[in-house]
PDB file of C-alpha atoms in Angstrom:
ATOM      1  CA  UNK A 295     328.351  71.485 -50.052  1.00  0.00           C
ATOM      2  CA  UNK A 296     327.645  73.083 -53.405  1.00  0.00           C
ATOM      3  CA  UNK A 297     327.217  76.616 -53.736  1.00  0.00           C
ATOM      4  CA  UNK A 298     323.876  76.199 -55.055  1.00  0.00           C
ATOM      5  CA  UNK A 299     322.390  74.404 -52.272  1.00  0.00           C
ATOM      6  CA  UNK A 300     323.202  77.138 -49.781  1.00  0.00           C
ATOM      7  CA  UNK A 301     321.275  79.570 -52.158  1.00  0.00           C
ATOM      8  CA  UNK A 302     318.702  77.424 -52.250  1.00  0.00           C
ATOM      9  CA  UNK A 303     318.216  77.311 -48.616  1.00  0.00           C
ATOM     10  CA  UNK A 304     318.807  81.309 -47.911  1.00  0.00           C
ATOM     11  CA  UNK A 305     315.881  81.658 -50.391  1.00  0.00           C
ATOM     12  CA  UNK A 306     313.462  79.359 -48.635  1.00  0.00           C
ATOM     13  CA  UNK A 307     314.689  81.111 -45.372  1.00  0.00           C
ATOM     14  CA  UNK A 308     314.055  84.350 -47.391  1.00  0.00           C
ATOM     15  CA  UNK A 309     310.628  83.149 -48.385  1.00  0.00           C
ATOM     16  CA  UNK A 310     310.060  82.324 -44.738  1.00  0.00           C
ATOM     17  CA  UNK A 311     310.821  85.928 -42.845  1.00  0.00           C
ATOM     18  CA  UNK A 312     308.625  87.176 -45.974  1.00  0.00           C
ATOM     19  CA  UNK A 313     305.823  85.684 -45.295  1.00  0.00           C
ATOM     20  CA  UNK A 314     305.683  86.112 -41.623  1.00  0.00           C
ATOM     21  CA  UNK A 315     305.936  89.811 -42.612  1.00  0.00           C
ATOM     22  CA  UNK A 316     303.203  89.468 -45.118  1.00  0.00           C
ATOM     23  CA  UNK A 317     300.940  87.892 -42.495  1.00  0.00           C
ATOM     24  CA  UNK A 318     301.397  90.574 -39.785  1.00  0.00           C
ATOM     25  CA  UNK A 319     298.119  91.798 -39.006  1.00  0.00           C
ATOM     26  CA  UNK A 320     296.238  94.882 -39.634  1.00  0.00           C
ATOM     27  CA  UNK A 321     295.707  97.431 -36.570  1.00  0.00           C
ATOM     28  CA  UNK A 322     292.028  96.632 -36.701  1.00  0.00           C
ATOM     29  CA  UNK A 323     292.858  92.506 -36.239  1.00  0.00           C
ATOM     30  CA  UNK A 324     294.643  93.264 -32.555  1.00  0.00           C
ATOM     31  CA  UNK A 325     291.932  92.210 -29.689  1.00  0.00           C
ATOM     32  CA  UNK A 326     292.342  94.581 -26.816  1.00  0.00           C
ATOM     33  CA  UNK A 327     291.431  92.092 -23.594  1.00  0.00           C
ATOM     34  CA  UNK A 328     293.902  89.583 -25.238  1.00  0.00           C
ATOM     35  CA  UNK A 329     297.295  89.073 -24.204  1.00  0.00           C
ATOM     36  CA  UNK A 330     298.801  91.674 -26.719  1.00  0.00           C
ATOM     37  CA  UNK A 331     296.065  94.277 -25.838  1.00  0.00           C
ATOM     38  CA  UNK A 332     297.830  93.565 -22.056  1.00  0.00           C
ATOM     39  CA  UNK A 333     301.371  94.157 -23.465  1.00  0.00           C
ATOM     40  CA  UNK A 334     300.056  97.295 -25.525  1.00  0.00           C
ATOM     41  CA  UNK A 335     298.919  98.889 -22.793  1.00  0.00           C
ATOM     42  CA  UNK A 336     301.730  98.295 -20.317  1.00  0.00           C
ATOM     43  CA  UNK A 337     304.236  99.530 -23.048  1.00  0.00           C
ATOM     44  CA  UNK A 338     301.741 102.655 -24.113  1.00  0.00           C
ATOM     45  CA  UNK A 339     301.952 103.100 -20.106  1.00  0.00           C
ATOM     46  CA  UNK A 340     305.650 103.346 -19.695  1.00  0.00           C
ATOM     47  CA  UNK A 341     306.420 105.213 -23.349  1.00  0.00           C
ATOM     48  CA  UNK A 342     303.433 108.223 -22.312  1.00  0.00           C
ATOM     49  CA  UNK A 343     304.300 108.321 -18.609  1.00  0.00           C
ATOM     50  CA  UNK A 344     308.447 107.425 -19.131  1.00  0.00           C
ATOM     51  CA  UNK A 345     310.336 104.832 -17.351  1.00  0.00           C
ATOM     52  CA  UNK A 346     310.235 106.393 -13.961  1.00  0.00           C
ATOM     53  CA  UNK A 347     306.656 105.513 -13.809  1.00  0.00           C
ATOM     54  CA  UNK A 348     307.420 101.284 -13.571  1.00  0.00           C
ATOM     55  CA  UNK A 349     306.743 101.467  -9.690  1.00  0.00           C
ATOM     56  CA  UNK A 350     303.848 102.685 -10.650  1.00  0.00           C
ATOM     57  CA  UNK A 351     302.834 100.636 -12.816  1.00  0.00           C
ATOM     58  CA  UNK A 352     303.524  97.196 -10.527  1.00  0.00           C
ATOM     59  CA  UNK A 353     301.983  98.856  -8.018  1.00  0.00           C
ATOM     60  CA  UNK A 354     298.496  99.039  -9.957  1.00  0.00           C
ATOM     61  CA  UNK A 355     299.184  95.233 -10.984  1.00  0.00           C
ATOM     62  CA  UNK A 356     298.947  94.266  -7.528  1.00  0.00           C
ATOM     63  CA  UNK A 357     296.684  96.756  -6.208  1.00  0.00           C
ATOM     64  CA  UNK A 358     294.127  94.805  -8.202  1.00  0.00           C
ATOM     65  CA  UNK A 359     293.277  91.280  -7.966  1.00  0.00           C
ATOM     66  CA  UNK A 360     291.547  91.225 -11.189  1.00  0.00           C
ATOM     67  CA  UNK A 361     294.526  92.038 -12.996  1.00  0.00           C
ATOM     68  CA  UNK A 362     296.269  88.909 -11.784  1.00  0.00           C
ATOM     69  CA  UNK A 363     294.742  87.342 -14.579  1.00  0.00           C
ATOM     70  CA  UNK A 364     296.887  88.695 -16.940  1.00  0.00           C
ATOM     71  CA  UNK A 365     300.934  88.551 -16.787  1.00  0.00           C
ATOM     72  CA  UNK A 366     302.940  90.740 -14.248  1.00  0.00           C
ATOM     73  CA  UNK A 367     304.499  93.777 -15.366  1.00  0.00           C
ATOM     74  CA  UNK A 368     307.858  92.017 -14.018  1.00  0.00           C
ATOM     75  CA  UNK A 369     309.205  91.784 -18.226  1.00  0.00           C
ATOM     76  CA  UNK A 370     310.880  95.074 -17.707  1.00  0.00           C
ATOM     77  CA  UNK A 371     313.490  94.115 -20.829  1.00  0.00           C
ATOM     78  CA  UNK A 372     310.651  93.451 -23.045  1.00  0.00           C
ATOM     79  CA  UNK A 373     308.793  96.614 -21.858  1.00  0.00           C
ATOM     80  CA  UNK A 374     311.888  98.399 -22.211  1.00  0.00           C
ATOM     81  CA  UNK A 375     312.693  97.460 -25.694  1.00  0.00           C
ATOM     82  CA  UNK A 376     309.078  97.814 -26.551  1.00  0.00           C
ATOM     83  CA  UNK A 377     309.338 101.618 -25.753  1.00  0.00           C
ATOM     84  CA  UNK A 378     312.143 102.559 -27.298  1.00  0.00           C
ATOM     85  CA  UNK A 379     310.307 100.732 -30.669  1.00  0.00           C
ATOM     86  CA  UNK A 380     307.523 102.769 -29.682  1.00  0.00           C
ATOM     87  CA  UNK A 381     309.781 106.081 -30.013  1.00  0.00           C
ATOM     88  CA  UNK A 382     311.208 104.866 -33.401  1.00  0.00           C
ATOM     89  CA  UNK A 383     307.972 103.553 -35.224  1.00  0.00           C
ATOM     90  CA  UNK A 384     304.776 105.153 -32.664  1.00  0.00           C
ATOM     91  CA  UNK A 385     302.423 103.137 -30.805  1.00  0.00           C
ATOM     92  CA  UNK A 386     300.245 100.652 -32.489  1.00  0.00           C
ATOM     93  CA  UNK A 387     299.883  97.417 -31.911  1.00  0.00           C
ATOM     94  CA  UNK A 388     301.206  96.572 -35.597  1.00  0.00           C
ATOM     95  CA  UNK A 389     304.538  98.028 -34.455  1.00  0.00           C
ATOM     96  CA  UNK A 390     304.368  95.870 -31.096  1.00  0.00           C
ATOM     97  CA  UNK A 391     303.925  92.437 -33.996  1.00  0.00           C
ATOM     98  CA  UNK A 392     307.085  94.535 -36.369  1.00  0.00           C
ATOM     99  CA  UNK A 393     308.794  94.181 -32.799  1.00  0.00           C
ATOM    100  CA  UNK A 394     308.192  90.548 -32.862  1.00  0.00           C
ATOM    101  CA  UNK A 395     309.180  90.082 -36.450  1.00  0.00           C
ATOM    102  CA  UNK A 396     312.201  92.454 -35.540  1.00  0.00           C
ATOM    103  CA  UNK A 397     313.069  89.637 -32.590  1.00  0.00           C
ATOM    104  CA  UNK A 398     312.427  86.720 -35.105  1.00  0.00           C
ATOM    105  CA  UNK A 399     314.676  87.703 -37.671  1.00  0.00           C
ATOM    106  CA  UNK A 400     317.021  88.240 -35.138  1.00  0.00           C
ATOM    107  CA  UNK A 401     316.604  84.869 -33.482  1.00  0.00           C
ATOM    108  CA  UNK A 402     317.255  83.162 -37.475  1.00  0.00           C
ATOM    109  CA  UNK A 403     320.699  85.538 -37.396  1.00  0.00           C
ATOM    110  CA  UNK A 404     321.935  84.440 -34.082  1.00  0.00           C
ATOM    111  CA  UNK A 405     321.218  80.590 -34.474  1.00  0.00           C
ATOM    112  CA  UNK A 406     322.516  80.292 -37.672  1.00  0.00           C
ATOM    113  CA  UNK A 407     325.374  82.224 -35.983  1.00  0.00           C
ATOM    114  CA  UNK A 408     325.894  79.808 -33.067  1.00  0.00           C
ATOM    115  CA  UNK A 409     325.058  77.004 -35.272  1.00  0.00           C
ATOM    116  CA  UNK A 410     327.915  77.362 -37.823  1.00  0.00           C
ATOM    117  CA  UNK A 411     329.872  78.355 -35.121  1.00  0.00           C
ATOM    118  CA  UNK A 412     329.712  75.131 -33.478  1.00  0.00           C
ATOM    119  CA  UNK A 413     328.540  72.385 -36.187  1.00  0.00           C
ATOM    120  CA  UNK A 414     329.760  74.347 -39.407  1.00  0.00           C
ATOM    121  CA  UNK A 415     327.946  76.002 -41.881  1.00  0.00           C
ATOM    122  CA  UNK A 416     326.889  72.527 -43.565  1.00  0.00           C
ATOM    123  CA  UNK A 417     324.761  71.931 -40.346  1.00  0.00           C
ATOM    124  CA  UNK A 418     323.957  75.823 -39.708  1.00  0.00           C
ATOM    125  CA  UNK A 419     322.101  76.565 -43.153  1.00  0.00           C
ATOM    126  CA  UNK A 420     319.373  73.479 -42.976  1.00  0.00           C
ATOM    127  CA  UNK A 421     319.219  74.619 -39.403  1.00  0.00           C
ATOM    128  CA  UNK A 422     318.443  78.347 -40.048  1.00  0.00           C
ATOM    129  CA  UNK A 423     315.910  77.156 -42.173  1.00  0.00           C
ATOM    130  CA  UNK A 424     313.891  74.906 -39.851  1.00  0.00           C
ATOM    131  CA  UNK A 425     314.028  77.733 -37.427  1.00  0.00           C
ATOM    132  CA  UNK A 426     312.533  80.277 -39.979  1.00  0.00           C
ATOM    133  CA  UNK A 427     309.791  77.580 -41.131  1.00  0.00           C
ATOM    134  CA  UNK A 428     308.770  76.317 -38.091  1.00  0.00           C
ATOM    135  CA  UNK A 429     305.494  77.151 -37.844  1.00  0.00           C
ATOM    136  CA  UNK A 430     305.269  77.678 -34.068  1.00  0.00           C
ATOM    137  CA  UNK A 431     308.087  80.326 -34.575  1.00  0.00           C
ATOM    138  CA  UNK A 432     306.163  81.810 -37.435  1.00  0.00           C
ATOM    139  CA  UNK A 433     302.941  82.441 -35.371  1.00  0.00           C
ATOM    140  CA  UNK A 434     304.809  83.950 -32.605  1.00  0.00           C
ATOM    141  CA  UNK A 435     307.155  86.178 -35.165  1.00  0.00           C
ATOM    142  CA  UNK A 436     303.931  88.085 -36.398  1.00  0.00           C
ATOM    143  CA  UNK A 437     301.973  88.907 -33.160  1.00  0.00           C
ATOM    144  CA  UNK A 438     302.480  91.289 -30.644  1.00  0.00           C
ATOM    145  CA  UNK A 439     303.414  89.183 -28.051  1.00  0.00           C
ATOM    146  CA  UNK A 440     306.648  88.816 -25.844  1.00  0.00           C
ATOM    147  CA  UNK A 441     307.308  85.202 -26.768  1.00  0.00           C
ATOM    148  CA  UNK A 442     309.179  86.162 -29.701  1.00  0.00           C
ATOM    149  CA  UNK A 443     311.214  88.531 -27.636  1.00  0.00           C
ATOM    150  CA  UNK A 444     311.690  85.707 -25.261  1.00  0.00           C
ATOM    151  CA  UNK A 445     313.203  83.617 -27.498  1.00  0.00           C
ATOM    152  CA  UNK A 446     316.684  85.410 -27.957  1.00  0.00           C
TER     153      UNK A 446
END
C-alpha cells in the first residue's frame, strides 16, 4: 500500500481518539446513582481507606440486599487500576472517564498490534481504524465505566 494511504488512516484514527477526548464529560455531567457514580464510590472507597480495606468493602455489598442492584465489588483489577489513577490524577469522576479513554487508546495500540502481527499491516491499519470509530467503542472510551477497561 502507498505511503499516503496509511497517513490517511492514522489521521482519521487520530481524529477518532480526539474526539472521544473532546467529548469526555464535565465533573458536573457524572450522575451519582448511575453505574459510574457505583464505580466512583467503590474506587474513592479503596484509594481513602487503602487496599486492605476490600474485605470490607464485599462485605458491605452483601450485607445489603439493596446494593445487589448494582455490580459486585468482585472487579478487583479494575478497582485496582482505578486507584492507582486516582493517586496519579485525584479523584473525580472525569479522571475515572480519562481512565477509560486511557484503556481505549490502549485497546487501538494493542489491536492494531495483534492485527499486523497476524494479517499484516495492510489489514491492521483499516482495522485500527474501525476500532477507533466504532461508535459503541467511542461511547464506552469517554465514560467512567469499566467496560472500556474490560475490553483489553
Amino acid at each position: 500500500m502507498k505511503r499516503q494511504y496509511y497517513l490517511v488512516i492514522i489521521c482519521f484514527i487520530l481524529f477518532s481518539v480526539f474526539c472521544v477526548f473532546q467529548s469526555i464529560p464535565k465533573e458536573y455531567e457524572f450522575q451519582n446513582t448511575a453505574d459510574e457514580g457505583y464505580y466512583f464510590k467503590c474506587v474513592n472507597t479503596i484509594y481513602e481507606n487503602g487496599f486492605s480495606y476490600f474485605p470490607s468493602l464485599v462485605k458491605d455489598y452483601l450485607a445489603n440486599p439493596s446494593s445487589y442492584f448494582n455490580h459486585p465489588p468482585s472487579r478487583i483489577g479494575y478497582i485496582l487500576l482505578a486507584v492507582l489513577h486516582f493517586k496519579i490524577f485525584g479523584p473525580s469522576f472525569t479522571t475515572l472517564a480519562i481512565f477509560s479513554f486511557f484503556c481505549y487508546i490502549l485497546f487501538i495500540l494493542v489491536a492494531f498490534s495483534f492485527s499486523s502481527k497476524f494479517f499484516g499491516r495492510a489489514i491492521a491499519y483499516p482495522f485500527a481504524l474501525l476500532i477507533a470509530s466504532s461508535p459503541l467503542l467511542i461511547s464506552i472510551g469517554r465514560s467512567a465505566l469499566v467496560d472500556s477497561a474490560f475490553n483489553l
